[in-house]
């Protein structure tokens, strides 16, 4: 994974969610909340079978797919593209 972090992502958390992130961080001796969140994101993506390595296109993660005529809607159950 590229170590350059040029994008900022802000997330609002409830006190319980923040406590869970902090608990994970301290249990795993992570230096920052950001490091803990990145690790949790990596675990979550791996759990659903997403390879978040370099070279994976962002369009592979979207709700809308890109077909020859632009964006197409994906069927939530099958994941197949449908006509809009």
GROMACS .gro file of N, CA, C and O in nm, residues 14-84:
model
  284
   14UNK      N    1  -2.000   0.804   1.746
   14UNK     CA    2  -2.066   0.817   1.876
   14UNK      C    3  -1.960   0.793   1.984
   14UNK      O    4  -1.852   0.737   1.957
   15UNK      N    5  -1.989   0.832   2.107
   15UNK     CA    6  -1.892   0.804   2.215
   15UNK      C    7  -1.860   0.654   2.228
   15UNK      O    8  -1.744   0.618   2.252
   16UNK      N    9  -1.959   0.568   2.208
   16UNK     CA   10  -1.934   0.424   2.217
   16UNK      C   11  -1.845   0.375   2.103
   16UNK      O   12  -1.758   0.290   2.123
   17UNK      N   13  -1.867   0.427   1.982
   17UNK     CA   14  -1.783   0.389   1.868
   17UNK      C   15  -1.639   0.434   1.890
   17UNK      O   16  -1.545   0.359   1.863
   18UNK      N   17  -1.623   0.557   1.938
   18UNK     CA   18  -1.489   0.609   1.964
   18UNK      C   19  -1.419   0.526   2.073
   18UNK      O   20  -1.300   0.495   2.062
   19UNK      N   21  -1.494   0.487   2.174
   19UNK     CA   22  -1.437   0.404   2.281
   19UNK      C   23  -1.391   0.270   2.224
   19UNK      O   24  -1.285   0.218   2.263
   20UNK      N   25  -1.468   0.213   2.131
   20UNK     CA   26  -1.430   0.085   2.069
   20UNK      C   27  -1.301   0.100   1.988
   20UNK      O   28  -1.214   0.013   1.992
   21UNK      N   29  -1.289   0.211   1.914
   21UNK     CA   30  -1.166   0.237   1.837
   21UNK      C   31  -1.048   0.252   1.933
   21UNK      O   32  -0.941   0.194   1.912
   22UNK      N   33  -1.067   0.329   2.040
   22UNK     CA   34  -0.960   0.349   2.136
   22UNK      C   35  -0.922   0.219   2.206
   22UNK      O   36  -0.804   0.192   2.228
   23UNK      N   37  -1.021   0.138   2.241
   23UNK     CA   38  -0.992   0.009   2.304
   23UNK      C   39  -0.906  -0.078   2.212
   23UNK      O   40  -0.808  -0.140   2.255
   24UNK      N   41  -0.945  -0.083   2.082
   24UNK     CA   42  -0.868  -0.158   1.984
   24UNK      C   43  -0.726  -0.103   1.975
   24UNK      O   44  -0.628  -0.178   1.975
   25UNK      N   45  -0.717   0.030   1.968
   25UNK     CA   46  -0.586   0.096   1.957
   25UNK      C   47  -0.494   0.058   2.072
   25UNK      O   48  -0.379   0.019   2.051
   26UNK      N   49  -0.543   0.071   2.194
   26UNK     CA   50  -0.458   0.045   2.310
   26UNK      C   51  -0.428  -0.104   2.326
   26UNK      O   52  -0.316  -0.141   2.360
   27UNK      N   53  -0.525  -0.189   2.297
   27UNK     CA   54  -0.504  -0.334   2.307
   27UNK      C   55  -0.394  -0.379   2.211
   27UNK      O   56  -0.315  -0.467   2.243
   28UNK      N   57  -0.388  -0.316   2.093
   28UNK     CA   58  -0.290  -0.354   1.992
   28UNK      C   59  -0.169  -0.260   1.987
   28UNK      O   60  -0.090  -0.266   1.893
   29UNK      N   61  -0.159  -0.173   2.089
   29UNK     CA   62  -0.045  -0.082   2.105
   29UNK      C   63  -0.017  -0.002   1.979
   29UNK      O   64   0.096   0.008   1.932
   30UNK      N   65  -0.123   0.058   1.924
   30UNK     CA   66  -0.109   0.137   1.802
   30UNK      C   67  -0.081   0.282   1.841
   30UNK      O   68  -0.132   0.330   1.942
   31UNK      N   69  -0.001   0.352   1.763
   31UNK     CA   70   0.043   0.486   1.802
   31UNK      C   71  -0.063   0.595   1.795
   31UNK      O   72  -0.057   0.690   1.871
   32UNK      N   73  -0.160   0.581   1.705
   32UNK     CA   74  -0.261   0.686   1.687
   32UNK      C   75  -0.397   0.625   1.657
   32UNK      O   76  -0.408   0.509   1.617
   33UNK      N   77  -0.500   0.708   1.673
   33UNK     CA   78  -0.634   0.665   1.633
   33UNK      C   79  -0.639   0.640   1.483
   33UNK      O   80  -0.704   0.546   1.437
   34UNK      N   81  -0.572   0.725   1.406
   34UNK     CA   82  -0.572   0.710   1.261
   34UNK      C   83  -0.515   0.574   1.221
   34UNK      O   84  -0.568   0.506   1.133
   35UNK      N   85  -0.406   0.533   1.286
   35UNK     CA   86  -0.347   0.402   1.257
   35UNK      C   87  -0.445   0.290   1.291
   35UNK      O   88  -0.459   0.193   1.216
   36UNK      N   89  -0.515   0.305   1.402
   36UNK     CA   90  -0.613   0.204   1.441
   36UNK      C   91  -0.727   0.197   1.341
   36UNK      O   92  -0.771   0.088   1.301
   37UNK      N   93  -0.775   0.312   1.296
   37UNK     CA   94  -0.885   0.315   1.199
   37UNK      C   95  -0.840   0.253   1.067
   37UNK      O   96  -0.913   0.174   1.006
   38UNK      N   97  -0.718   0.284   1.020
   38UNK     CA   98  -0.667   0.223   0.897
   38UNK      C   99  -0.660   0.072   0.911
   38UNK      O  100  -0.697  -0.003   0.819
   39UNK      N  101  -0.616   0.023   1.025
   39UNK     CA  102  -0.606  -0.122   1.046
   39UNK      C  103  -0.745  -0.185   1.049
   39UNK      O  104  -0.767  -0.291   0.991
   40UNK      N  105  -0.839  -0.121   1.116
   40UNK     CA  106  -0.976  -0.172   1.120
   40UNK      C  107  -1.039  -0.174   0.981
   40UNK      O  108  -1.110  -0.269   0.946
   41UNK      N  109  -1.012  -0.071   0.901
   41UNK     CA  110  -1.062  -0.069   0.763
   41UNK      C  111  -1.002  -0.184   0.683
   41UNK      O  112  -1.071  -0.251   0.606
   42UNK      N  113  -0.873  -0.208   0.701
   42UNK     CA  114  -0.807  -0.318   0.631
   42UNK      C  115  -0.869  -0.452   0.670
   42UNK      O  116  -0.899  -0.535   0.584
   43UNK      N  117  -0.895  -0.472   0.799
   43UNK     CA  118  -0.959  -0.595   0.845
   43UNK      C  119  -1.100  -0.609   0.787
   43UNK      O  120  -1.141  -0.717   0.745
   44UNK      N  121  -1.175  -0.499   0.789
   44UNK     CA  122  -1.312  -0.504   0.738
   44UNK      C  123  -1.317  -0.534   0.590
   44UNK      O  124  -1.399  -0.614   0.544
   45UNK      N  125  -1.230  -0.471   0.512
   45UNK     CA  126  -1.225  -0.498   0.368
   45UNK      C  127  -1.186  -0.643   0.341
   45UNK      O  128  -1.244  -0.709   0.255
   46UNK      N  129  -1.089  -0.694   0.415
   46UNK     CA  130  -1.047  -0.833   0.397
   46UNK      C  131  -1.160  -0.929   0.434
   46UNK      O  132  -1.179  -1.032   0.369
   47UNK      N  133  -1.239  -0.894   0.536
   47UNK     CA  134  -1.348  -0.981   0.580
   47UNK      C  135  -1.456  -0.998   0.474
   47UNK      O  136  -1.521  -1.103   0.468
   48UNK      N  137  -1.474  -0.897   0.391
   48UNK     CA  138  -1.575  -0.909   0.284
   48UNK      C  139  -1.512  -0.948   0.152
   48UNK      O  140  -1.577  -0.943   0.048
   49UNK      N  141  -1.384  -0.985   0.155
   49UNK     CA  142  -1.318  -1.037   0.037
   49UNK      C  143  -1.267  -0.933  -0.060
   49UNK      O  144  -1.250  -0.961  -0.178
   50UNK      N  145  -1.242  -0.812  -0.011
   50UNK     CA  146  -1.190  -0.706  -0.097
   50UNK      C  147  -1.040  -0.698  -0.079
   50UNK      O  148  -0.990  -0.689   0.033
   51UNK      N  149  -0.968  -0.704  -0.192
   51UNK     CA  150  -0.823  -0.689  -0.189
   51UNK      C  151  -0.792  -0.541  -0.208
   51UNK      O  152  -0.803  -0.490  -0.319
   52UNK      N  153  -0.757  -0.472  -0.103
   52UNK     CA  154  -0.735  -0.327  -0.108
   52UNK      C  155  -0.590  -0.294  -0.138
   52UNK      O  156  -0.533  -0.203  -0.082
   53UNK      N  157  -0.527  -0.370  -0.224
   53UNK     CA  158  -0.389  -0.346  -0.259
   53UNK      C  159  -0.379  -0.245  -0.373
   53UNK      O  160  -0.477  -0.214  -0.439
   54UNK      N  161  -0.259  -0.198  -0.399
   54UNK     CA  162  -0.235  -0.104  -0.507
   54UNK      C  163  -0.279  -0.166  -0.639
   54UNK      O  164  -0.267  -0.286  -0.661
   55UNK      N  165  -0.333  -0.084  -0.725
   55UNK     CA  166  -0.377  -0.131  -0.856
   55UNK      C  167  -0.524  -0.166  -0.863
   55UNK      O  168  -0.578  -0.186  -0.970
   56UNK      N  169  -0.590  -0.174  -0.748
   56UNK     CA  170  -0.733  -0.201  -0.747
   56UNK      C  171  -0.805  -0.070  -0.775
   56UNK      O  172  -0.777   0.031  -0.711
   57UNK      N  173  -0.893  -0.070  -0.873
   57UNK     CA  174  -0.961   0.053  -0.912
   57UNK      C  175  -1.075   0.084  -0.816
   57UNK      O  176  -1.144  -0.005  -0.767
   58UNK      N  177  -1.096   0.212  -0.792
   58UNK     CA  178  -1.203   0.253  -0.702
   58UNK      C  179  -1.339   0.212  -0.756
   58UNK      O  180  -1.433   0.190  -0.680
   59UNK      N  181  -1.353   0.199  -0.887
   59UNK     CA  182  -1.482   0.158  -0.945
   59UNK      C  183  -1.520   0.016  -0.904
   59UNK      O  184  -1.636  -0.021  -0.910
   60UNK      N  185  -1.424  -0.062  -0.858
   60UNK     CA  186  -1.453  -0.197  -0.810
   60UNK      C  187  -1.530  -0.196  -0.678
   60UNK      O  188  -1.583  -0.297  -0.636
   61UNK      N  189  -1.533  -0.080  -0.610
   61UNK     CA  190  -1.595  -0.072  -0.479
   61UNK      C  191  -1.728   0.001  -0.480
   61UNK      O  192  -1.791   0.013  -0.378
   62UNK      N  193  -1.769   0.055  -0.592
   62UNK     CA  194  -1.886   0.141  -0.595
   62UNK      C  195  -2.018   0.068  -0.606
   62UNK      O  196  -2.024  -0.050  -0.641
   63UNK      N  197  -2.124   0.141  -0.578
   63UNK     CA  198  -2.259   0.090  -0.596
   63UNK      C  199  -2.296   0.096  -0.743
   63UNK      O  200  -2.366   0.012  -0.796
   64UNK      N  201  -2.244   0.199  -0.810
   64UNK     CA  202  -2.268   0.215  -0.953
   64UNK      C  203  -2.148   0.163  -1.030
   64UNK      O  204  -2.034   0.190  -0.996
   65UNK      N  205  -2.175   0.085  -1.135
   65UNK     CA  206  -2.068   0.036  -1.221
   65UNK      C  207  -2.055   0.125  -1.342
   65UNK      O  208  -2.145   0.201  -1.375
   66UNK      N  209  -1.943   0.117  -1.411
   66UNK     CA  210  -1.924   0.197  -1.531
   66UNK      C  211  -1.932   0.103  -1.650
   66UNK      O  212  -1.850   0.017  -1.669
   67UNK      N  213  -2.035   0.121  -1.732
   67UNK     CA  214  -2.053   0.042  -1.853
   67UNK      C  215  -2.011   0.122  -1.973
   67UNK      O  216  -1.962   0.234  -1.961
   68UNK      N  217  -2.031   0.067  -2.092
   68UNK     CA  218  -1.990   0.137  -2.214
   68UNK      C  219  -2.063   0.269  -2.234
   68UNK      O  220  -2.013   0.359  -2.299
   69UNK      N  221  -2.182   0.282  -2.175
   69UNK     CA  222  -2.261   0.405  -2.190
   69UNK      C  223  -2.254   0.492  -2.065
   69UNK      O  224  -2.339   0.578  -2.044
   70UNK      N  225  -2.158   0.472  -1.982
   70UNK     CA  226  -2.146   0.550  -1.859
   70UNK      C  227  -2.178   0.463  -1.740
   70UNK      O  228  -2.155   0.343  -1.740
   71UNK      N  229  -2.236   0.524  -1.638
   71UNK     CA  230  -2.268   0.451  -1.515
   71UNK      C  231  -2.394   0.367  -1.533
   71UNK      O  232  -2.489   0.408  -1.598
   72UNK      N  233  -2.392   0.251  -1.474
   72UNK     CA  234  -2.508   0.163  -1.471
   72UNK      C  235  -2.535   0.124  -1.327
   72UNK      O  236  -2.445   0.124  -1.244
   73UNK      N  237  -2.657   0.092  -1.298
   73UNK     CA  238  -2.697   0.052  -1.164
   73UNK      C  239  -2.663  -0.094  -1.142
   73UNK      O  240  -2.679  -0.176  -1.231
   74UNK      N  241  -2.616  -0.129  -1.023
   74UNK     CA  242  -2.591  -0.270  -0.988
   74UNK      C  243  -2.709  -0.323  -0.906
   74UNK      O  244  -2.759  -0.256  -0.818
   75UNK      N  245  -2.746  -0.447  -0.934
   75UNK     CA  246  -2.849  -0.514  -0.856
   75UNK      C  247  -2.789  -0.551  -0.721
   75UNK      O  248  -2.687  -0.621  -0.715
   76UNK      N  249  -2.847  -0.503  -0.609
   76UNK     CA  250  -2.786  -0.527  -0.479
   76UNK      C  251  -2.777  -0.674  -0.441
   76UNK      O  252  -2.689  -0.714  -0.367
   77UNK      N  253  -2.867  -0.759  -0.492
   77UNK     CA  254  -2.865  -0.900  -0.454
   77UNK      C  255  -2.761  -0.980  -0.533
   77UNK      O  256  -2.687  -1.058  -0.477
   78UNK      N  257  -2.757  -0.957  -0.665
   78UNK     CA  258  -2.665  -1.036  -0.747
   78UNK      C  259  -2.534  -0.967  -0.774
   78UNK      O  260  -2.435  -1.030  -0.806
   79UNK      N  261  -2.534  -0.831  -0.765
   79UNK     CA  262  -2.414  -0.756  -0.798
   79UNK      C  263  -2.400  -0.731  -0.947
   79UNK      O  264  -2.307  -0.668  -0.991
   80UNK      N  265  -2.495  -0.784  -1.025
   80UNK     CA  266  -2.490  -0.767  -1.170
   80UNK      C  267  -2.541  -0.629  -1.209
   80UNK      O  268  -2.626  -0.572  -1.142
   81UNK      N  269  -2.490  -0.578  -1.320
   81UNK     CA  270  -2.534  -0.448  -1.369
   81UNK      C  271  -2.672  -0.461  -1.431
   81UNK      O  272  -2.706  -0.561  -1.492
   82UNK      N  273  -2.753  -0.355  -1.410
   82UNK     CA  274  -2.887  -0.351  -1.469
   82UNK      C  275  -2.901  -0.222  -1.548
   82UNK      O  276  -2.824  -0.129  -1.531
   83UNK      N  277  -2.999  -0.217  -1.635
   83UNK     CA  278  -3.024  -0.094  -1.711
   83UNK      C  279  -3.090   0.006  -1.619
   83UNK      O  280  -3.179  -0.028  -1.541
   84UNK      N  281  -3.048   0.136  -1.626
   84UNK     CA  282  -3.107   0.237  -1.538
   84UNK      C  283  -3.252   0.266  -1.575
   84UNK      O  284  -3.300   0.242  -1.677
   0.00000   0.00000   0.00000
